[in-house]
mmCIF file of C-alpha atoms in Angstrom:
data_model
loop_
_atom_site.group_PDB
_atom_site.id
_atom_site.type_symbol
_atom_site.label_atom_id
_atom_site.label_comp_id
_atom_site.label_asym_id
_atom_site.label_seq_id
_atom_site.Cartn_x
_atom_site.Cartn_y
_atom_site.Cartn_z
ATOM 1 C CA MET E 161 0.000 0.000 0.000
ATOM 2 C CA GLY E 162 1.025 3.637 -0.304
ATOM 3 C CA ASN E 163 1.954 3.863 3.383
ATOM 4 C CA GLY E 164 4.232 0.836 3.248
ATOM 5 C CA VAL E 165 1.846 -1.721 4.749
ATOM 6 C CA LYS E 166 1.858 -5.048 2.917
ATOM 7 C CA ILE E 167 -1.448 -6.652 1.945
ATOM 8 C CA TYR E 168 -1.099 -10.343 1.160
ATOM 9 C CA VAL E 169 -3.100 -11.994 -1.609
ATOM 10 C CA ASP E 170 -3.454 -15.354 -3.318
ATOM 11 C CA VAL E 171 -3.564 -15.299 -7.126
ATOM 12 C CA PHE E 172 -5.180 -18.033 -9.212
ATOM 13 C CA ARG E 173 -5.139 -18.200 -13.014
ATOM 14 C CA PRO E 174 -6.535 -20.698 -15.514
ATOM 15 C CA GLU E 175 -3.969 -23.314 -16.395
ATOM 16 C CA GLY E 176 -2.482 -22.804 -19.839
ATOM 17 C CA ALA E 177 -4.126 -19.405 -20.411
ATOM 18 C CA THR E 178 -2.477 -17.471 -23.246
ATOM 19 C CA GLU E 179 -4.801 -14.467 -23.538
ATOM 20 C CA LYS E 180 -4.999 -11.621 -21.071
ATOM 21 C CA LEU E 181 -7.415 -12.314 -18.248
ATOM 22 C CA SER E 182 -10.240 -10.533 -16.499
ATOM 23 C CA VAL E 183 -9.702 -10.418 -12.743
ATOM 24 C CA ILE E 184 -12.188 -11.021 -9.937
ATOM 25 C CA PHE E 185 -10.984 -9.599 -6.624
ATOM 26 C CA THR E 186 -12.256 -10.413 -3.131
ATOM 27 C CA PHE E 187 -11.238 -8.686 0.111
ATOM 28 C CA SER E 188 -11.808 -10.677 3.284
ATOM 29 C CA PRO E 189 -11.079 -10.589 7.032
ATOM 30 C CA TYR E 190 -11.741 -14.331 7.277
ATOM 31 C CA GLY E 191 -8.590 -15.586 5.556
ATOM 32 C CA LYS E 192 -7.803 -15.638 1.834
ATOM 33 C CA HIS E 193 -6.699 -19.243 2.173
ATOM 34 C CA GLY E 194 -10.192 -20.584 2.836
ATOM 35 C CA LEU E 195 -9.969 -23.513 5.271
ATOM 36 C CA LYS E 196 -13.535 -22.998 6.466
ATOM 37 C CA THR E 197 -16.398 -25.310 5.618
ATOM 38 C CA PHE E 198 -20.152 -25.071 5.833
ATOM 39 C CA GLU E 199 -20.190 -28.121 8.078
ATOM 40 C CA ILE E 200 -20.069 -25.726 11.033
ATOM 41 C CA PHE E 201 -23.332 -24.199 9.734
ATOM 42 C CA PRO E 202 -25.416 -27.238 8.777
ATOM 43 C CA GLY E 203 -28.522 -25.071 8.525
ATOM 44 C CA ALA E 204 -26.942 -23.287 5.561
ATOM 45 C CA ASP E 205 -27.697 -26.414 3.527
ATOM 46 C CA VAL E 206 -24.671 -26.017 1.218
ATOM 47 C CA PRO E 207 -23.886 -29.437 -0.321
ATOM 48 C CA LYS E 208 -20.226 -30.373 -0.569
ATOM 49 C CA ALA E 209 -20.695 -30.893 -4.287
ATOM 50 C CA LEU E 210 -21.370 -27.174 -4.831
ATOM 51 C CA ILE E 211 -17.912 -25.913 -3.840
ATOM 52 C CA SER E 212 -14.388 -27.199 -3.411
ATOM 53 C CA LYS E 213 -12.543 -27.262 -0.111
ATOM 54 C CA TYR E 214 -10.449 -24.318 -1.312
ATOM 55 C CA ALA E 215 -13.279 -21.777 -1.520
ATOM 56 C CA VAL E 216 -12.833 -18.627 0.548
ATOM 57 C CA TRP E 217 -15.518 -18.094 3.180
ATOM 58 C CA GLU E 218 -18.430 -16.114 1.706
ATOM 59 C CA SER E 219 -16.698 -15.762 -1.635
ATOM 60 C CA ILE E 220 -16.489 -17.538 -4.961
ATOM 61 C CA ASP E 221 -14.740 -20.851 -5.497
ATOM 62 C CA PHE E 222 -11.618 -20.134 -7.537
ATOM 63 C CA VAL E 223 -11.650 -23.716 -8.846
ATOM 64 C CA VAL E 224 -14.960 -22.991 -10.595
ATOM 65 C CA TRP E 225 -14.072 -19.506 -11.779
ATOM 66 C CA THR E 226 -10.664 -20.279 -13.228
ATOM 67 C CA GLU E 227 -12.305 -23.081 -15.200
ATOM 68 C CA ILE E 228 -14.623 -20.556 -16.853
ATOM 69 C CA GLY E 229 -11.770 -18.253 -17.763
ATOM 70 C CA TYR E 230 -11.194 -15.719 -14.988
ATOM 71 C CA ALA E 231 -8.233 -14.949 -12.775
ATOM 72 C CA VAL E 232 -9.171 -14.785 -9.094
ATOM 73 C CA ILE E 233 -7.320 -12.729 -6.484
ATOM 74 C CA ASN E 234 -8.239 -13.171 -2.819
ATOM 75 C CA GLY E 235 -6.802 -10.638 -0.370
ATOM 76 C CA ASP E 236 -6.581 -10.441 3.421
ATOM 77 C CA CYS E 237 -7.845 -7.106 4.735
ATOM 78 C CA ARG E 238 -5.311 -4.931 6.550
ATOM 79 C CA GLY E 239 -4.546 -6.334 10.006
ATOM 80 C CA SER E 240 -6.163 -9.717 9.341
ATOM 81 C CA TRP E 241 -4.385 -13.031 8.835
ATOM 82 C CA GLY E 242 -1.289 -12.484 6.670
ATOM 83 C CA SER E 243 -1.660 -8.756 6.027
ATOM 84 C CA GLU E 244 0.222 -6.130 8.010
ATOM 85 C CA GLY E 245 -1.150 -3.132 9.892
ATOM 86 C CA ASP E 246 -4.114 -2.642 12.200
ATOM 87 C CA GLN E 247 -7.548 -3.689 11.099
ATOM 88 C CA GLU E 248 -10.163 -0.935 10.871
ATOM 89 C CA VAL E 249 -13.503 -2.555 10.114
ATOM 90 C CA PHE E 250 -15.546 -0.860 7.349
ATOM 91 C CA SER E 251 -13.218 2.146 7.431
ATOM 92 C CA LEU E 252 -11.928 4.635 4.881
ATOM 93 C CA GLN E 253 -8.519 3.005 5.255
ATOM 94 C CA GLU E 254 -9.978 -0.376 4.303
ATOM 95 C CA SER E 255 -11.662 1.196 1.277
ATOM 96 C CA GLU E 256 -8.420 2.835 0.166
ATOM 97 C CA ASP E 257 -6.595 -0.480 0.553
ATOM 98 C CA GLY E 258 -9.185 -2.145 -1.665
ATOM 99 C CA HIS E 259 -8.765 0.621 -4.239
ATOM 100 C CA ASP E 260 -4.997 0.085 -4.307
ATOM 101 C CA CYS E 261 -5.364 -3.694 -4.626
ATOM 102 C CA ILE E 262 -7.678 -3.284 -7.612
ATOM 103 C CA GLU E 263 -5.277 -0.877 -9.301
ATOM 104 C CA TRP E 264 -2.401 -3.297 -8.722
ATOM 105 C CA ALA E 265 -4.445 -6.184 -10.151
ATOM 106 C CA GLY E 266 -5.499 -4.179 -13.185
ATOM 107 C CA LYS E 267 -1.883 -3.412 -14.092
ATOM 108 C CA LEU E 268 -0.508 -6.948 -13.871
ATOM 109 C CA PRO E 269 1.132 -7.975 -17.171
ATOM 110 C CA TRP E 270 -1.341 -10.806 -17.784
ATOM 111 C CA SER E 271 -4.426 -8.745 -16.801
ATOM 112 C CA ASN E 272 -6.751 -7.253 -19.407
ATOM 113 C CA GLY E 273 -7.108 -4.214 -17.148
ATOM 114 C CA LYS E 274 -10.652 -4.960 -16.013
ATOM 115 C CA VAL E 275 -11.304 -5.993 -12.419
ATOM 116 C CA GLY E 276 -14.564 -6.996 -10.766
ATOM 117 C CA MET E 277 -15.535 -7.594 -7.146
ATOM 118 C CA ILE E 278 -17.866 -10.177 -5.628
ATOM 119 C CA GLY E 279 -18.738 -11.638 -2.233
ATOM 120 C CA VAL E 280 -21.334 -12.167 0.475
ATOM 121 C CA SER E 281 -21.827 -10.225 3.736
ATOM 122 C CA TYR E 282 -18.511 -8.646 4.860
ATOM 123 C CA LEU E 283 -17.014 -9.306 1.424
ATOM 124 C CA ALA E 284 -19.984 -7.448 -0.046
ATOM 125 C CA ILE E 285 -20.153 -4.649 2.523
ATOM 126 C CA VAL E 286 -16.590 -3.502 1.835
ATOM 127 C CA GLN E 287 -17.542 -3.030 -1.804
ATOM 128 C CA TRP E 288 -19.599 0.073 -0.928
ATOM 129 C CA GLY E 289 -16.524 1.949 0.248
ATOM 130 C CA ILE E 290 -14.128 0.563 -2.349
ATOM 131 C CA THR E 291 -16.347 1.303 -5.342
ATOM 132 C CA ALA E 292 -17.009 4.819 -4.019
ATOM 133 C CA GLN E 293 -13.237 5.395 -4.390
ATOM 134 C CA LYS E 294 -13.719 4.881 -8.153
ATOM 135 C CA PRO E 295 -10.635 2.772 -8.930
ATOM 136 C CA PRO E 296 -10.006 3.272 -12.680
ATOM 137 C CA HIS E 297 -9.565 -0.467 -13.275
ATOM 138 C CA LEU E 298 -12.792 -1.456 -11.499
ATOM 139 C CA ALA E 299 -15.185 -2.488 -14.278
ATOM 140 C CA ALA E 300 -18.094 -3.950 -12.269
ATOM 141 C CA PHE E 301 -19.080 -5.259 -8.850
ATOM 142 C CA CYS E 302 -21.444 -7.957 -7.595
ATOM 143 C CA PRO E 303 -22.374 -7.708 -3.897
ATOM 144 C CA TRP E 304 -24.662 -10.252 -2.211
ATOM 145 C CA GLU E 305 -26.380 -9.525 1.095
ATOM 146 C CA ARG E 306 -24.876 -6.476 2.776
ATOM 147 C CA PHE E 307 -25.868 -3.595 4.999
ATOM 148 C CA THR E 308 -25.052 0.063 4.435
ATOM 149 C CA ASP E 309 -25.342 1.184 8.058
ATOM 150 C CA PHE E 310 -24.194 -1.178 10.827
ATOM 151 C CA TYR E 311 -26.264 0.684 13.428
ATOM 152 C CA ARG E 312 -29.567 1.200 11.623
ATOM 153 C CA ASP E 313 -29.560 -1.952 9.467
ATOM 154 C CA TYR E 314 -28.259 -4.429 12.025
ATOM 155 C CA THR E 315 -27.973 -3.502 15.704
ATOM 156 C CA HIS E 316 -30.849 -1.000 16.053
ATOM 157 C CA HIS E 317 -33.299 -1.299 13.192
ATOM 158 C CA GLY E 318 -34.678 2.091 12.298
ATOM 159 C CA GLY E 319 -32.587 3.772 14.987
ATOM 160 C CA PHE E 320 -31.293 7.308 14.907
ATOM 161 C CA PRO E 321 -28.162 7.860 12.783
ATOM 162 C CA ASP E 322 -25.097 6.908 14.797
ATOM 163 C CA GLY E 323 -22.787 9.754 13.855
ATOM 164 C CA ASN E 324 -21.809 8.089 10.567
ATOM 165 C CA GLN E 325 -19.907 5.363 12.406
ATOM 166 C CA CYS E 326 -19.748 2.139 10.372
ATOM 167 C CA ALA E 327 -22.082 3.666 7.793
ATOM 168 C CA TYR E 328 -21.514 4.295 4.097
ATOM 169 C CA ARG E 329 -22.778 7.774 3.215
ATOM 170 C CA ASN E 330 -21.183 8.126 -0.221
ATOM 171 C CA LEU E 331 -23.346 5.715 -2.190
ATOM 172 C CA SER E 332 -24.145 8.376 -4.780
ATOM 173 C CA LYS E 333 -20.460 8.419 -5.765
ATOM 174 C CA ILE E 334 -20.690 4.824 -6.993
ATOM 175 C CA ILE E 335 -21.029 4.661 -10.779
ATOM 176 C CA ALA E 336 -19.682 1.202 -11.675
ATOM 177 C CA PRO E 337 -22.081 -1.375 -13.157
ATOM 178 C CA ALA E 338 -23.623 -3.463 -10.373
ATOM 179 C CA TYR E 339 -25.409 -6.785 -9.957
ATOM 180 C CA ILE E 340 -26.909 -6.658 -6.470
ATOM 181 C CA VAL E 341 -28.642 -9.519 -4.669
ATOM 182 C CA ALA E 342 -30.695 -9.550 -1.466
ATOM 183 C CA ASP E 343 -32.470 -12.293 0.473
ATOM 184 C CA TRP E 344 -35.870 -11.837 2.112
ATOM 185 C CA GLY E 345 -34.753 -14.136 4.936
ATOM 186 C CA ASP E 346 -31.832 -11.891 5.921
ATOM 187 C CA HIS E 347 -34.089 -8.979 6.872
ATOM 188 C CA SER E 348 -32.612 -8.635 10.362
ATOM 189 C CA MET E 349 -29.152 -7.924 8.971
ATOM 190 C CA HIS E 350 -28.659 -7.279 5.261
ATOM 191 C CA THR E 351 -31.915 -6.978 3.320
ATOM 192 C CA GLY E 352 -32.728 -3.338 4.067
ATOM 193 C CA GLY E 353 -29.188 -2.145 3.487
ATOM 194 C CA THR E 354 -28.928 -4.024 0.207
ATOM 195 C CA LEU E 355 -32.125 -2.437 -1.089
ATOM 196 C CA ASN E 356 -31.051 1.013 0.118
ATOM 197 C CA GLY E 357 -27.718 0.536 -1.586
ATOM 198 C CA PHE E 358 -29.327 -0.357 -4.897
ATOM 199 C CA MET E 359 -31.452 2.787 -4.748
ATOM 200 C CA GLY E 360 -28.616 4.983 -3.495
ATOM 201 C CA ILE E 361 -25.875 4.264 -6.018
ATOM 202 C CA SER E 362 -25.610 6.343 -9.190
ATOM 203 C CA SER E 363 -24.745 3.437 -11.488
ATOM 204 C CA LYS E 364 -26.689 3.635 -14.744
ATOM 205 C CA GLU E 365 -26.182 -0.069 -15.370
ATOM 206 C CA LYS E 366 -27.499 -1.951 -12.347
ATOM 207 C CA TRP E 367 -29.543 -5.049 -11.586
ATOM 208 C CA LEU E 368 -31.348 -6.121 -8.424
ATOM 209 C CA GLU E 369 -32.417 -9.653 -7.545
ATOM 210 C CA VAL E 370 -34.308 -10.417 -4.333
ATOM 211 C CA HIS E 371 -34.763 -14.116 -3.569
ATOM 212 C CA GLY E 372 -36.286 -16.193 -0.799
ATOM 213 C CA ARG E 373 -33.726 -19.007 -0.614
ATOM 214 C CA LYS E 374 -30.884 -19.741 1.794
ATOM 215 C CA LYS E 375 -28.309 -17.070 1.048
ATOM 216 C CA TRP E 376 -25.087 -19.090 1.061
ATOM 217 C CA ARG E 377 -26.461 -22.015 -0.885
ATOM 218 C CA TYR E 378 -28.111 -19.759 -3.451
ATOM 219 C CA PHE E 379 -24.848 -17.853 -3.963
ATOM 220 C CA PHE E 380 -23.136 -21.082 -5.077
ATOM 221 C CA GLU E 381 -26.040 -22.603 -7.042
ATOM 222 C CA GLN E 382 -25.418 -23.103 -10.772
ATOM 223 C CA GLU E 383 -28.164 -20.652 -11.731
ATOM 224 C CA SER E 384 -26.545 -17.945 -9.590
ATOM 225 C CA VAL E 385 -23.050 -18.633 -10.908
ATOM 226 C CA ALA E 386 -24.505 -18.387 -14.420
ATOM 227 C CA SER E 387 -25.966 -14.941 -13.630
ATOM 228 C CA GLN E 388 -22.714 -13.777 -12.032
ATOM 229 C CA ASP E 389 -20.740 -15.014 -15.036
ATOM 230 C CA ALA E 390 -23.133 -13.362 -17.495
ATOM 231 C CA PHE E 391 -22.705 -10.050 -15.671
ATOM 232 C CA PHE E 392 -18.915 -10.245 -15.624
ATOM 233 C CA LYS E 393 -18.757 -11.470 -19.215
ATOM 234 C CA LYS E 394 -20.281 -8.205 -20.357
ATOM 235 C CA TYR E 395 -18.300 -5.806 -18.220
ATOM 236 C CA LEU E 396 -14.986 -7.609 -17.687
ATOM 237 C CA LYS E 397 -14.626 -9.580 -20.921
ATOM 238 C CA GLY E 398 -16.627 -7.325 -23.227
ATOM 239 C CA GLU E 399 -18.664 -10.262 -24.524
ATOM 240 C CA ALA E 400 -22.365 -10.523 -25.300
ATOM 241 C CA SER E 401 -24.187 -12.407 -22.562
ATOM 242 C CA GLU E 402 -27.561 -13.239 -21.072
ATOM 243 C CA ILE E 403 -27.355 -10.358 -18.597
ATOM 244 C CA ASP E 404 -29.119 -7.960 -20.974
ATOM 245 C CA ARG E 405 -32.063 -10.356 -21.167
ATOM 246 C CA LEU E 406 -32.571 -10.306 -17.411
ATOM 247 C CA PRO E 407 -35.053 -7.820 -15.911
ATOM 248 C CA ARG E 408 -33.340 -4.956 -14.097
ATOM 249 C CA VAL E 409 -35.335 -5.825 -10.964
ATOM 250 C CA ARG E 410 -36.444 -9.355 -10.027
ATOM 251 C CA LEU E 411 -38.406 -10.151 -6.871
ATOM 252 C CA GLU E 412 -39.211 -13.654 -5.698
ATOM 253 C CA ILE E 413 -42.664 -13.566 -4.108
ATOM 254 C CA ARG E 414 -43.011 -16.032 -1.248
ATOM 255 C CA ASP E 415 -46.241 -17.705 -0.204
ATOM 256 C CA ARG E 416 -47.149 -18.555 3.376
ATOM 257 C CA ALA E 417 -45.766 -21.778 4.827
ATOM 258 C CA TYR E 418 -48.871 -22.544 6.900
ATOM 259 C CA GLU E 419 -52.410 -21.383 7.504
ATOM 260 C CA SER E 420 -52.736 -18.513 9.961
ATOM 261 C CA THR E 421 -54.199 -19.336 13.360
ATOM 262 C CA VAL E 422 -55.203 -15.704 13.854
ATOM 263 C CA GLN E 423 -56.766 -14.995 10.499
ATOM 264 C CA ASP E 424 -57.874 -11.394 10.032
ATOM 265 C CA ASP E 425 -56.140 -10.396 13.285
ATOM 266 C CA CYS E 426 -54.357 -7.084 12.811
ATOM 267 C CA VAL E 427 -53.396 -3.766 14.317
ATOM 268 C CA ARG E 428 -53.798 -0.374 12.691
ATOM 269 C CA PHE E 429 -52.941 3.189 13.654
ATOM 270 C CA TYR E 430 -52.687 6.571 11.995
ATOM 271 C CA HIS E 431 -50.270 9.400 12.637
ATOM 272 C CA ASN E 432 -49.284 12.389 10.560
ATOM 273 C CA PHE E 433 -45.556 13.163 10.462
ATOM 274 C CA ASN E 434 -45.007 16.818 9.655
ATOM 275 C CA GLU E 435 -41.213 16.543 9.466
ATOM 276 C CA ASP E 436 -38.523 13.906 8.956
ATOM 277 C CA THR E 437 -38.681 11.592 11.951
ATOM 278 C CA GLY E 438 -36.440 8.691 13.009
ATOM 279 C CA LEU E 439 -38.338 5.584 14.081
ATOM 280 C CA THR E 440 -36.729 3.332 16.681
ATOM 281 C CA GLY E 441 -37.305 -0.234 17.777
ATOM 282 C CA ASN E 442 -37.188 -3.672 16.208
ATOM 283 C CA MET E 443 -39.039 -4.192 12.969
#
């Protein structure tokens, strides 16, 4: 980095590749070397057949993505695992580090100069700050399930603004093409922030998908990988793809799982707000 701190990364390229490669970059505090399995979260319902044992936690499986023609670079955030310095979670420093990593990746001799980002949760959240830095070599980003405000989206739903701490307020600066995915089931943590992020960014080319599946499994499902690949094909490889045939906004509508035992039971109230008002409490 510019201040002398070393950020450590793992680089994976397709075997025998002769043409210049598009790069997919992930930035993680959980360890670029993977070594975590979904066996510790059996409720995630991620079959072993979906990913290899080398996949980084909450990120793509480089075994799959190198096979379809991308280079993959996984980095450890400052102060985590192999990287030097002190970790500052969701900070400007972390965003600047991500910017510098993307610029380094885009200038590698075998790179085609186009870098994309992808990831779930933390690996998605950091993309808000990094893309707002507008790295010249960033061609597109694909965040899945992330909040924009740690306080209002996660710890105190609807709470008063927390002095901009752990909140991304520069969404309007983001102009890179985006494929954004949210999960109805993650409403207590990421859903609201993901939707706010989609509405807040200034990207002219952006897609939103909201699904009702299990977030980790759906991220690795073949249909999701196909959508991710179609998006990156257009913006990283410059190839025609199915992404332009997809609706810009897709919502999966869920039906009830059981019959209500309190049918027609409800509560209703009316109040006129004459000025902007912060609402507090769980939602």
